[in-house]
Tab-separated table of C-alpha atoms and ligand atoms in Angstrom:
chain	number	residue	atom	x	y	z
A	97	UNK	CA	24.272	39.366	-38.915
A	98	UNK	CA	20.398	37.381	-39.736
A	99	UNK	CA	21.027	34.809	-43.116
A	100	UNK	CA	18.637	37.085	-44.294
A	101	UNK	CA	20.214	40.277	-43.994
A	102	UNK	CA	23.232	37.955	-44.970
A	103	UNK	CA	22.450	36.245	-48.206
A	104	UNK	CA	21.238	39.932	-49.889
A	105	UNK	CA	24.916	40.979	-49.337
A	106	UNK	CA	27.511	41.762	-51.658
A	107	UNK	CA	31.041	39.394	-51.551
A	108	UNK	CA	32.796	42.163	-50.248
A	109	UNK	CA	35.971	41.846	-52.600
A	110	UNK	CA	38.125	44.724	-54.413
A	111	UNK	CA	37.450	45.917	-57.613
A	112	UNK	CA	39.513	46.096	-60.404
A	113	UNK	CA	39.242	45.536	-64.002
A	114	UNK	CA	40.485	41.957	-64.670
A	115	UNK	CA	37.901	39.642	-65.602
A	116	UNK	CA	36.480	37.931	-63.005
A	117	UNK	CA	36.332	33.846	-63.015
A	118	UNK	CA	33.827	32.643	-59.885
A	119	UNK	CA	35.149	29.369	-59.737
A	120	UNK	CA	32.590	27.003	-57.392
A	121	UNK	CA	34.182	23.730	-55.534
A	122	UNK	CA	38.395	23.509	-55.045
A	123	UNK	CA	38.807	19.582	-55.045
A	124	UNK	CA	40.242	18.029	-58.260
A	125	UNK	CA	39.479	20.508	-60.820
A	126	UNK	CA	38.795	24.105	-59.070
A	127	UNK	CA	42.526	24.009	-58.108
A	128	UNK	CA	44.112	23.045	-60.874
A	129	UNK	CA	41.984	25.267	-63.011
A	130	UNK	CA	43.044	27.924	-60.583
A	131	UNK	CA	46.916	26.612	-60.422
A	132	UNK	CA	47.231	27.380	-64.152
A	133	UNK	CA	45.036	30.544	-64.062
A	134	UNK	CA	47.725	32.122	-60.984
A	135	UNK	CA	48.551	35.282	-61.448
A	136	UNK	CA	47.409	35.388	-65.337
A	137	UNK	CA	45.578	38.442	-65.704
A	138	UNK	CA	42.259	37.716	-64.358
A	139	UNK	CA	40.616	38.256	-60.487
A	140	UNK	CA	39.501	34.980	-59.515
A	141	UNK	CA	37.010	34.235	-56.755
A	142	UNK	CA	37.464	30.358	-55.258
A	143	UNK	CA	33.744	29.652	-53.280
A	144	UNK	CA	33.678	26.241	-50.967
A	145	UNK	CA	31.793	25.329	-48.341
A	146	UNK	CA	34.917	23.900	-47.045
A	147	UNK	CA	38.424	25.853	-46.146
A	148	UNK	CA	40.299	22.990	-47.350
A	149	UNK	CA	40.504	20.487	-49.962
A	150	UNK	CA	39.972	16.999	-50.099
A	151	UNK	CA	42.263	13.990	-51.570
A	152	UNK	CA	39.338	11.161	-51.919
A	153	UNK	CA	41.494	8.873	-53.064
A	154	UNK	CA	43.729	8.125	-49.553
A	155	UNK	CA	39.821	8.458	-47.591
A	156	UNK	CA	40.267	5.272	-46.651
A	157	UNK	CA	43.290	5.105	-45.066
A	158	UNK	CA	42.162	7.725	-42.521
A	159	UNK	CA	38.866	5.234	-42.567
A	160	UNK	CA	40.932	2.549	-41.128
A	161	UNK	CA	43.434	5.045	-38.362
A	162	UNK	CA	46.574	4.161	-41.479
A	163	UNK	CA	46.943	7.862	-41.973
A	164	UNK	CA	45.231	11.343	-39.493
A	165	UNK	CA	42.522	12.969	-41.242
A	166	UNK	CA	45.336	16.759	-41.275
A	167	UNK	CA	47.115	14.263	-44.435
A	168	UNK	CA	44.558	13.694	-46.820
A	169	UNK	CA	43.432	17.471	-46.707
A	170	UNK	CA	44.771	20.766	-47.466
A	171	UNK	CA	44.182	23.985	-46.365
A	172	UNK	CA	43.190	26.275	-49.228
A	173	UNK	CA	44.790	29.375	-48.295
A	174	UNK	CA	47.771	28.145	-47.701
A	175	UNK	CA	47.550	25.653	-51.635
A	176	UNK	CA	47.195	29.376	-52.919
A	177	UNK	CA	49.740	31.624	-50.417
A	178	UNK	CA	51.508	32.759	-53.753
A	179	UNK	CA	48.571	33.540	-55.780
A	180	UNK	CA	47.218	37.239	-55.954
A	181	UNK	CA	44.596	37.071	-58.179
A	182	UNK	CA	42.272	35.045	-56.293
A	183	UNK	CA	40.382	35.714	-53.434
A	184	UNK	CA	39.033	32.509	-51.003
A	185	UNK	CA	35.734	32.361	-49.325
A	186	UNK	CA	34.089	30.086	-47.312
A	187	UNK	CA	30.234	29.720	-48.349
A	188	UNK	CA	28.018	27.387	-49.713
A	189	UNK	CA	26.329	27.977	-53.116
A	190	UNK	CA	22.984	27.813	-52.642
A	191	UNK	CA	21.202	29.317	-55.909
A	192	UNK	CA	22.977	30.151	-59.504
A	193	UNK	CA	21.179	32.851	-61.662
A	194	UNK	CA	22.623	32.983	-64.906
A	195	UNK	CA	20.774	35.264	-66.297
A	196	UNK	CA	22.365	37.957	-64.171
A	197	UNK	CA	25.323	35.923	-63.970
A	198	UNK	CA	24.690	36.238	-60.351
A	199	UNK	CA	26.131	33.687	-57.699
A	200	UNK	CA	24.061	33.001	-53.964
A	201	UNK	CA	25.327	31.458	-51.187
A	202	UNK	CA	24.644	31.682	-47.926
A	203	UNK	CA	26.906	34.709	-46.995
A	204	UNK	CA	25.579	37.298	-49.973
A	205	UNK	CA	25.660	37.408	-53.435
A	206	UNK	CA	28.660	37.392	-56.229
A	207	UNK	CA	28.409	38.398	-60.072
A	208	UNK	CA	30.788	36.727	-62.546
A	209	UNK	CA	32.043	37.842	-66.163
A	210	UNK	CA	33.025	33.912	-66.295
A	211	UNK	CA	31.214	30.732	-63.768
A	212	UNK	CA	33.039	27.593	-63.544
A	213	UNK	CA	30.551	24.413	-62.200
A	214	UNK	CA	33.979	22.567	-60.346
A	215	UNK	CA	30.879	21.397	-57.128
A	216	UNK	CA	31.839	17.360	-57.900
A	217	UNK	CA	30.048	14.808	-56.582
A	218	UNK	CA	27.987	13.270	-53.704
A	219	UNK	CA	27.738	9.452	-52.591
A	220	UNK	CA	24.304	7.693	-54.307
A	221	UNK	CA	22.149	6.166	-51.776
A	222	UNK	CA	19.844	5.454	-55.278
A	223	UNK	CA	16.883	7.155	-53.490
A	224	UNK	CA	16.655	4.849	-50.789
A	225	UNK	CA	16.474	6.692	-47.459
A	226	UNK	CA	16.874	3.950	-44.918
A	227	UNK	CA	20.415	2.458	-46.712
A	228	UNK	CA	21.423	6.747	-46.568
A	229	UNK	CA	20.222	7.098	-42.813
A	230	UNK	CA	22.197	3.659	-41.444
A	231	UNK	CA	25.134	3.284	-43.863
A	232	UNK	CA	27.860	5.479	-44.105
A	233	UNK	CA	29.345	6.185	-47.357
A	234	UNK	CA	33.198	7.179	-48.176
A	235	UNK	CA	32.861	10.047	-49.714
A	236	UNK	CA	34.501	12.845	-47.432
A	237	UNK	CA	36.943	13.458	-44.530
A	238	UNK	CA	33.988	13.300	-42.316
A	239	UNK	CA	32.729	10.241	-43.828
A	240	UNK	CA	35.739	9.200	-43.063
A	241	UNK	CA	35.693	9.799	-39.913
A	242	UNK	CA	32.939	8.481	-39.171
A	243	UNK	CA	33.476	4.999	-40.535
A	244	UNK	CA	36.720	5.512	-37.953
A	245	UNK	CA	34.749	5.915	-34.773
A	246	UNK	CA	31.985	3.907	-36.012
A	247	UNK	CA	34.454	0.988	-36.743
A	248	UNK	CA	36.222	1.887	-33.157
A	249	UNK	CA	33.096	2.202	-31.773
A	250	UNK	CA	31.372	-1.534	-32.255
A	251	UNK	CA	34.755	-3.216	-31.516
A	252	UNK	CA	34.465	-1.598	-27.903
A	253	UNK	CA	31.001	-2.539	-27.352
A	254	UNK	CA	32.045	-6.114	-28.466
A	255	UNK	CA	34.485	-6.902	-26.112
A	256	UNK	CA	32.035	-5.724	-23.539
A	257	UNK	CA	28.719	-7.815	-24.351
A	258	UNK	CA	28.626	-11.570	-23.839
A	259	UNK	CA	25.974	-12.065	-26.315
A	260	UNK	CA	27.585	-13.730	-29.642
A	261	UNK	CA	24.746	-12.320	-31.829
A	262	UNK	CA	25.585	-9.020	-30.442
A	263	UNK	CA	29.141	-9.580	-30.943
A	264	UNK	CA	29.256	-10.818	-34.408
A	265	UNK	CA	26.861	-7.906	-35.756
A	266	UNK	CA	29.045	-5.588	-34.085
A	267	UNK	CA	32.480	-7.137	-35.454
A	268	UNK	CA	30.711	-8.224	-38.884
A	269	UNK	CA	31.419	-4.743	-41.915
A	270	UNK	CA	29.829	-4.980	-45.069
A	271	UNK	CA	31.046	-2.904	-47.750
A	272	UNK	CA	28.401	-2.072	-51.085
A	273	UNK	CA	30.279	-1.404	-54.129
A	274	UNK	CA	33.789	-3.274	-55.928
A	275	UNK	CA	34.667	-0.256	-57.187
A	276	UNK	CA	38.095	0.403	-56.576
A	277	UNK	CA	36.690	2.701	-52.909
A	278	UNK	CA	35.420	-0.287	-52.147
A	279	UNK	CA	38.192	-3.149	-52.637
A	280	UNK	CA	40.562	-0.626	-50.896
A	281	UNK	CA	38.023	-0.367	-47.880
A	282	UNK	CA	37.608	-4.076	-48.052
A	283	UNK	CA	41.426	-5.099	-48.380
A	284	UNK	CA	42.351	-1.809	-45.608
A	285	UNK	CA	39.574	-4.418	-43.395
A	286	UNK	CA	40.661	-7.033	-43.498
A	287	UNK	CA	44.533	-6.297	-42.655
A	288	UNK	CA	43.411	-4.816	-39.967
A	289	UNK	CA	41.413	-8.105	-38.958
A	290	UNK	CA	44.105	-9.862	-39.896
A	291	UNK	CA	47.275	-8.389	-37.872
A	292	UNK	CA	46.471	-5.812	-35.575
A	293	UNK	CA	42.634	-7.506	-33.884
A	294	UNK	CA	44.331	-9.853	-31.899
A	295	UNK	CA	47.239	-7.292	-30.585
A	296	UNK	CA	43.880	-4.644	-29.724
A	297	UNK	CA	41.372	-6.552	-29.222
A	298	UNK	CA	42.422	-10.046	-27.442
A	299	UNK	CA	38.750	-10.188	-26.406
A	300	UNK	CA	37.565	-10.252	-29.503
A	301	UNK	CA	38.201	-13.757	-31.560
A	302	UNK	CA	39.715	-13.088	-34.938
A	303	UNK	CA	37.361	-15.704	-36.611
A	304	UNK	CA	33.952	-13.533	-35.675
A	305	UNK	CA	35.323	-10.752	-37.391
A	306	UNK	CA	33.802	-10.861	-41.046
A	307	UNK	CA	34.131	-8.725	-43.895
A	308	UNK	CA	31.578	-8.857	-46.881
A	309	UNK	CA	31.782	-6.795	-50.188
A	310	UNK	CA	28.935	-6.474	-52.210
A	311	UNK	CA	28.960	-5.896	-55.768
A	312	UNK	CA	26.051	-5.938	-58.109
A	313	UNK	CA	27.949	-6.828	-61.510
A	314	UNK	CA	29.752	-10.299	-62.280
A	315	UNK	CA	32.858	-9.195	-61.160
A	316	UNK	CA	34.839	-6.208	-58.828
A	317	UNK	CA	37.035	-3.441	-60.506
A	318	UNK	CA	34.399	-3.192	-63.506
A	319	UNK	CA	36.587	-0.415	-64.894
A	320	UNK	CA	39.019	-2.106	-64.930
A	321	UNK	CA	41.225	-5.313	-66.737
A	322	UNK	CA	39.687	-9.121	-66.471
A	323	UNK	CA	43.147	-9.311	-65.033
A	324	UNK	CA	43.515	-6.367	-62.447
A	325	UNK	CA	39.503	-8.076	-61.195
A	326	UNK	CA	40.779	-11.741	-61.118
A	327	UNK	CA	43.380	-10.894	-59.148
A	328	UNK	CA	42.281	-8.455	-56.874
A	329	UNK	CA	39.306	-11.233	-56.202
A	330	UNK	CA	42.397	-13.775	-55.420
A	331	UNK	CA	44.265	-11.538	-52.958
A	332	UNK	CA	40.704	-10.248	-51.068
A	333	UNK	CA	39.717	-13.764	-50.832
A	334	UNK	CA	42.923	-15.210	-49.732
A	335	UNK	CA	42.649	-12.212	-47.103
A	336	UNK	CA	39.194	-13.971	-45.767
A	337	UNK	CA	37.164	-10.857	-47.668
A	338	UNK	CA	33.747	-12.657	-48.526
A	339	UNK	CA	32.340	-11.527	-52.274
A	340	UNK	CA	29.016	-11.398	-53.178
A	341	UNK	CA	29.303	-11.125	-57.225
A	342	UNK	CA	25.597	-10.185	-59.161
A	343	UNK	CA	24.224	-9.043	-55.739
A	344	UNK	CA	21.685	-5.824	-55.413
A	345	UNK	CA	21.228	-4.186	-51.853
A	346	UNK	CA	17.575	-3.999	-51.354
A	347	UNK	CA	17.445	-2.611	-48.606
A	348	UNK	CA	19.302	-1.925	-45.108
A	349	UNK	CA	17.297	-0.753	-41.624
A	350	UNK	CA	20.397	-0.306	-39.092
A	351	UNK	CA	20.631	-4.222	-37.909
A	352	UNK	CA	19.599	-6.570	-41.414
A	353	UNK	CA	21.035	-6.055	-45.168
A	354	UNK	CA	18.943	-7.738	-47.503
A	355	UNK	CA	20.665	-8.543	-50.957
A	356	UNK	CA	18.935	-10.200	-53.585
A	357	UNK	CA	21.504	-12.547	-55.411
A	358	UNK	CA	20.496	-13.346	-58.414
A	359	UNK	CA	16.889	-15.075	-57.668
A	360	UNK	CA	17.924	-16.156	-53.963
A	361	UNK	CA	17.131	-13.113	-50.831
A	362	UNK	CA	19.578	-12.845	-48.187
A	363	UNK	CA	19.820	-11.248	-45.037
A	364	UNK	CA	23.250	-10.515	-43.105
A	365	UNK	CA	22.896	-8.795	-39.727
A	366	UNK	CA	25.278	-6.254	-39.424
A	367	UNK	CA	25.867	-3.313	-37.252
A	368	UNK	CA	28.262	-1.319	-39.976
A	369	UNK	CA	27.229	-0.680	-44.087
A	370	UNK	CA	30.067	0.998	-45.756
A	371	UNK	CA	28.393	2.437	-49.022
A	372	UNK	CA	30.420	2.718	-52.010
A	373	UNK	CA	28.141	1.696	-54.628
A	374	UNK	CA	27.346	5.206	-56.335
A	375	UNK	CA	27.928	8.771	-56.603
A	376	UNK	CA	26.143	11.242	-58.206
A	377	UNK	CA	27.201	15.102	-59.672
A	378	UNK	CA	26.255	18.074	-56.889
A	379	UNK	CA	24.532	19.978	-58.868
A	380	UNK	CA	23.018	23.830	-57.890
A	381	UNK	CA	19.418	24.881	-58.385
A	382	UNK	CA	19.634	27.529	-61.332
A	383	UNK	CA	20.958	25.229	-63.697
A	384	UNK	CA	18.335	24.327	-66.338
A	385	UNK	CA	16.550	21.219	-65.957
A	386	UNK	CA	17.140	20.631	-69.669
A	387	UNK	CA	21.202	20.319	-69.334
A	388	UNK	CA	21.096	17.370	-66.556
A	389	UNK	CA	22.085	14.096	-67.803
A	390	UNK	CA	22.804	11.339	-65.602
A	391	UNK	CA	23.100	13.386	-62.696
A	392	UNK	CA	25.894	15.741	-63.987
A	393	UNK	CA	26.059	18.519	-66.807
A	394	UNK	CA	26.099	18.605	-70.478
A	395	UNK	CA	28.633	20.676	-71.773
A	396	UNK	CA	30.555	21.259	-74.949
A	397	UNK	CA	34.103	19.734	-75.849
A	398	UNK	CA	34.806	23.121	-74.315
A	399	UNK	CA	33.339	22.374	-71.434
A	400	UNK	CA	30.957	25.115	-72.088
A	401	UNK	CA	27.643	24.279	-70.399
A	402	UNK	CA	24.735	24.026	-72.789
A	403	UNK	CA	23.573	27.569	-74.351
A	404	UNK	CA	25.005	29.684	-71.978
A	405	UNK	CA	28.544	31.034	-73.488
A	406	UNK	CA	30.310	32.113	-70.197
A	407	UNK	CA	29.507	29.387	-68.063
A	408	UNK	CA	31.833	26.175	-67.488
A	409	UNK	CA	31.296	22.812	-66.053
A	410	UNK	CA	34.643	20.379	-65.097
A	411	UNK	CA	34.986	17.614	-63.071
A	412	UNK	CA	32.418	14.603	-61.667
A	413	UNK	CA	29.697	17.193	-62.409
A	414	UNK	CA	30.620	18.086	-65.987
A	415	UNK	CA	29.167	14.955	-68.765
A	416	UNK	CA	30.794	15.446	-71.540
A	417	UNK	CA	29.238	13.055	-74.313
A	418	UNK	CA	30.943	12.079	-77.121
A	419	UNK	CA	31.215	7.808	-79.515
A	420	UNK	CA	33.825	7.726	-77.521
A	421	UNK	CA	31.947	8.287	-73.970
A	422	UNK	CA	28.335	8.293	-74.677
A	423	UNK	CA	28.097	8.758	-71.334
A	424	UNK	CA	30.507	11.113	-70.513
A	425	UNK	CA	34.041	10.890	-69.229
A	426	UNK	CA	34.928	8.670	-65.852
A	427	UNK	CA	34.237	10.225	-62.875
A	428	UNK	CA	37.832	10.373	-61.627
A	429	UNK	CA	40.518	12.664	-60.694
A	430	UNK	CA	42.844	12.564	-64.391
A	431	UNK	CA	39.843	14.156	-66.163
A	432	UNK	CA	38.958	16.338	-63.367
A	433	UNK	CA	43.050	18.227	-63.471
A	434	UNK	CA	43.214	17.789	-67.062
A	435	UNK	CA	39.369	19.410	-68.236
A	436	UNK	CA	40.564	21.982	-65.605
A	437	UNK	CA	43.946	22.504	-67.393
A	438	UNK	CA	42.317	22.192	-70.771
A	439	UNK	CA	39.797	25.179	-70.010
A	440	UNK	CA	42.007	27.661	-68.026
A	441	UNK	CA	44.042	27.442	-71.297
A	442	UNK	CA	41.223	28.457	-72.863
A	443	UNK	CA	39.973	31.455	-71.197
A	444	UNK	CA	42.838	33.059	-70.994
A	445	UNK	CA	42.772	32.707	-74.615
A	446	UNK	CA	39.344	34.088	-75.421
A	447	UNK	CA	40.825	37.055	-72.614
A	448	UNK	CA	43.587	37.731	-74.356
A	449	UNK	CA	42.188	36.440	-78.526
A	450	UNK	CA	38.277	36.404	-78.148
A	451	UNK	CA	38.441	32.517	-78.968
A	452	UNK	CA	38.952	29.265	-77.644
A	453	UNK	CA	42.611	27.364	-77.903
A	454	UNK	CA	41.655	23.919	-78.400
A	455	UNK	CA	39.006	21.201	-77.669
A	456	UNK	CA	39.213	18.977	-74.538
A	457	UNK	CA	40.635	15.353	-75.643
A	458	UNK	CA	40.832	12.899	-72.422
A	459	UNK	CA	44.621	11.351	-72.584
A	460	UNK	CA	44.402	8.168	-69.970
A	461	UNK	CA	47.233	7.087	-68.293
A	462	UNK	CA	45.532	4.402	-66.875
A	463	UNK	CA	43.482	3.799	-63.721
A	464	UNK	CA	45.156	1.245	-60.360
A	465	UNK	CA	43.946	0.121	-57.119
A	466	UNK	CA	45.130	-1.158	-54.369
A	467	UNK	CA	44.571	-4.371	-52.018
A	468	UNK	CA	46.077	-4.131	-48.637
A	469	UNK	CA	49.324	-2.663	-48.239
A	470	UNK	CA	51.934	-4.322	-49.811
A	471	UNK	CA	49.832	-5.334	-53.608
A	472	UNK	CA	47.972	-3.382	-56.577
A	473	UNK	CA	46.626	-3.260	-59.178
A	474	UNK	CA	47.715	-1.200	-62.253
A	475	UNK	CA	45.665	-0.833	-66.241
A	476	UNK	CA	48.571	0.974	-67.954
A	477	UNK	CA	49.276	1.853	-71.806
A	478	UNK	CA	52.712	-0.505	-71.127
A	479	UNK	CA	50.461	-3.197	-70.261
A	480	UNK	CA	49.146	-4.780	-66.507
A	481	UNK	CA	51.279	-4.906	-63.785
A	482	UNK	CA	50.449	-6.123	-60.566
A	483	UNK	CA	51.948	-7.232	-56.373
A	484	UNK	CA	54.535	-5.244	-54.705
A	485	UNK	CA	55.697	-3.543	-58.415
A	486	UNK	CA	51.706	-2.356	-58.664
A	487	UNK	CA	52.055	-1.666	-55.035
A	488	UNK	CA	54.886	0.495	-55.250
A	489	UNK	CA	54.044	2.124	-58.698
A	490	UNK	CA	50.310	2.995	-56.309
A	491	UNK	CA	52.134	3.995	-53.583
A	492	UNK	CA	54.381	6.750	-55.322
A	493	UNK	CA	51.513	8.157	-58.094
A	494	UNK	CA	49.899	8.546	-55.031
A	495	UNK	CA	52.457	10.701	-52.743
A	496	UNK	CA	53.730	12.892	-55.687
A	497	UNK	CA	49.662	13.708	-56.720
A	498	UNK	CA	48.930	14.405	-52.685
A	499	UNK	CA	49.019	18.204	-52.139
A	500	UNK	CA	51.544	20.177	-50.209
A	501	UNK	CA	54.916	19.062	-49.160
A	502	UNK	CA	53.651	18.301	-45.362
A	503	UNK	CA	51.419	15.870	-46.535
A	504	UNK	CA	53.932	14.345	-49.022
A	505	UNK	CA	55.580	13.473	-46.158
A	506	UNK	CA	53.763	12.613	-43.089
A	507	UNK	CA	51.829	9.921	-46.210
A	508	UNK	CA	55.622	8.590	-47.510
A	509	UNK	CA	57.123	8.185	-43.662
A	510	UNK	CA	54.070	6.902	-42.317
A	511	UNK	CA	53.577	4.393	-45.071
A	512	UNK	CA	57.873	3.769	-44.987
A	513	UNK	CA	57.384	2.301	-41.589
A	514	UNK	CA	54.155	0.955	-41.984
A	515	UNK	CA	55.099	-1.425	-44.878
A	516	UNK	CA	57.718	-3.075	-41.570
A	517	UNK	CA	55.131	-3.191	-39.067
A	518	UNK	CA	50.931	-3.532	-39.226
A	519	UNK	CA	51.057	-0.487	-36.303
A	520	UNK	CA	48.150	2.014	-36.844
A	521	UNK	CA	48.016	5.665	-36.013
A	522	UNK	CA	45.859	6.498	-33.260
A	523	UNK	CA	42.837	4.716	-33.177
A	524	UNK	CA	41.403	7.283	-31.192
A	525	UNK	CA	37.209	7.896	-31.108
A	526	UNK	CA	37.373	11.672	-30.925
A	527	UNK	CA	34.791	12.013	-32.228
A	528	UNK	CA	31.711	9.618	-31.824
A	529	UNK	CA	29.555	8.683	-34.265
A	530	UNK	CA	26.460	8.272	-33.834
A	531	UNK	CA	23.175	7.357	-36.400
A	532	UNK	CA	20.864	10.333	-36.463
B	781	FAD	C1	36.910	7.011	-51.683
B	781	FAD	C2	37.791	7.284	-53.091
B	781	FAD	C3	38.476	7.554	-53.909
B	781	FAD	C4	38.859	7.747	-55.256
B	781	FAD	N1	39.378	6.766	-55.652
B	781	FAD	C5	40.625	8.193	-57.345
B	781	FAD	C6	41.236	7.194	-57.826
B	781	FAD	O1	42.190	6.705	-56.631
B	781	FAD	N2	42.021	7.468	-58.309
B	781	FAD	C7	40.623	8.592	-58.645
B	781	FAD	O2	41.425	8.766	-60.383
B	781	FAD	N3	40.516	9.289	-58.833
B	781	FAD	C8	39.727	8.987	-57.602
B	781	FAD	N4	38.840	8.997	-56.928
B	781	FAD	C9	37.961	10.051	-57.078
B	781	FAD	C10	37.782	11.517	-57.632
B	781	FAD	O3	38.372	11.243	-56.104
B	781	FAD	C11	37.138	12.810	-58.338
B	781	FAD	O4	36.837	11.831	-59.766
B	781	FAD	C12	37.755	13.914	-57.937
B	781	FAD	O5	37.849	14.040	-56.656
B	781	FAD	C13	36.361	14.656	-58.474
B	781	FAD	O6	37.040	16.177	-58.977
B	781	FAD	P1	36.065	17.246	-58.537
B	781	FAD	O7	36.728	18.552	-58.743
B	781	FAD	O8	35.106	17.105	-59.956
B	781	FAD	O9	35.437	17.471	-57.407
B	781	FAD	P2	36.093	16.787	-55.671
B	781	FAD	O10	36.852	16.982	-55.944
B	781	FAD	O11	34.625	16.177	-55.255
B	781	FAD	O12	35.259	18.837	-54.961
B	781	FAD	C14	34.290	19.176	-54.882
B	781	FAD	C15	34.108	20.008	-54.665
B	781	FAD	O13	32.802	21.203	-54.439
B	781	FAD	C16	32.342	21.758	-53.268
B	781	FAD	N5	30.992	22.206	-53.469
B	781	FAD	C17	29.986	21.058	-53.671
B	781	FAD	N6	29.023	21.631	-53.634
B	781	FAD	C18	29.002	23.014	-53.190
B	781	FAD	C19	28.360	24.130	-52.621
B	781	FAD	N7	26.874	24.176	-53.013
B	781	FAD	N8	28.713	25.194	-52.340
B	781	FAD	C20	30.246	25.362	-52.244
B	781	FAD	N9	30.872	24.609	-52.646
B	781	FAD	C21	30.964	22.967	-52.614
B	781	FAD	C22	33.295	20.212	-52.177
B	781	FAD	O14	33.233	20.920	-50.847
B	781	FAD	C23	34.643	20.187	-52.937
B	781	FAD	O15	35.487	21.081	-52.701
B	781	FAD	C24	38.074	8.792	-55.595
B	781	FAD	C25	36.597	8.799	-54.778
B	781	FAD	C26	36.174	8.677	-53.421
B	781	FAD	C27	35.498	9.014	-53.336
């Protein structure tokens, strides 16, 4: 069947009289929305281009060979094996037709009574084609595997070469973005350098390997308390990470990254740039441009998209503007989970009683970031935690949040082993990474 023919056919799904809810995206928002509606009197059609859910907070551990990729992804069909009112289709949504209540995908189209857009976000390179082409993001499992392969490929090349300049470039890792993803990646790379490089790559002097963290603002972890920022800065410096604050990346051509630090232009020769400096909402075609604010879809307090009664957006893609959050809520898992659960309750109330139950109110449970394998910072309602206590709490929260018992067990066991030794998972280059 040719792609054009497939595009024009209706999804083959069982017909019934239940309201039909199409959910786009099996991220934190999509899966928690469906879990809340499991076996309720609605028919749910979940569409995601991947047949798995990804646990993004632990991607950096896959990138650094600390965890295997299958520990941080869960098959959608397994997650919902007892959910009789959900149908999953692996497809990429290409267009939404809100006039005709229709979602068009690369394998066909489907009509809806309610549409829930939970498409999340992707790496924002702020329009720079050369940075996008030459650096690697850290937003999905493919990125994590690419970073892992690229890092190991570079180290293999570095042991082979005799040219010192080339060696330096191959063993210099530049991370752009001082948020939690960048800080966690930098800490993990620094521990790799400190504890593993000498054993695994004895031909490389550990002084040769350098890790740079570039941050546009005047502190790392700007979304956390200043105590957290200071502690993270201290720990990373002790791990020999070179941190550049107030520094903007201007370009990266695959060999040289150009940085503007206040009024100085700085060039670093490096073969690897990991870009964690921003995300943007995955906006689908067909969404009215007037409803897009800051690369996200504007929604009201019921997560309803402007002027569309039966279309909702939740999670990273949704911008719910208020006096408290003039730019919308932070793009974090807690917001996605809480919005999805609130919307599920509202839709059930609408189906049963004809009206929504309650507007969304975000309960901020705090934020955390880990720095290396035995240290973390946590800003909680009860106060600030750091060091080993912070790390234990971080590990516990992540372990209970990861989907699937098997993944919890694999990760818990792996962390326990690594707590007492610095042996990493298999540092295998299964699929080589090549820049386009
Ligand atoms: C490296 C990293 C670390 C993070 N660490 C933390 C943390 O420690 N704590 C925290 O709270 N948050 C963290 N976050 C943020 C958190 O992961 C996100 O806020 C959360 O994943 C948002 O959930 P979501 O469901 O909105 O989107 P996502 O989880 O991004 O899911 C979107 C889904 O939509 C699918 N999709 C998109 N477009 C289409 C399409 N056109 N057709 C079909 N399917 C589509 C995608 O395949 C994906 O499955 C981190 C993020 C990253 C990248």
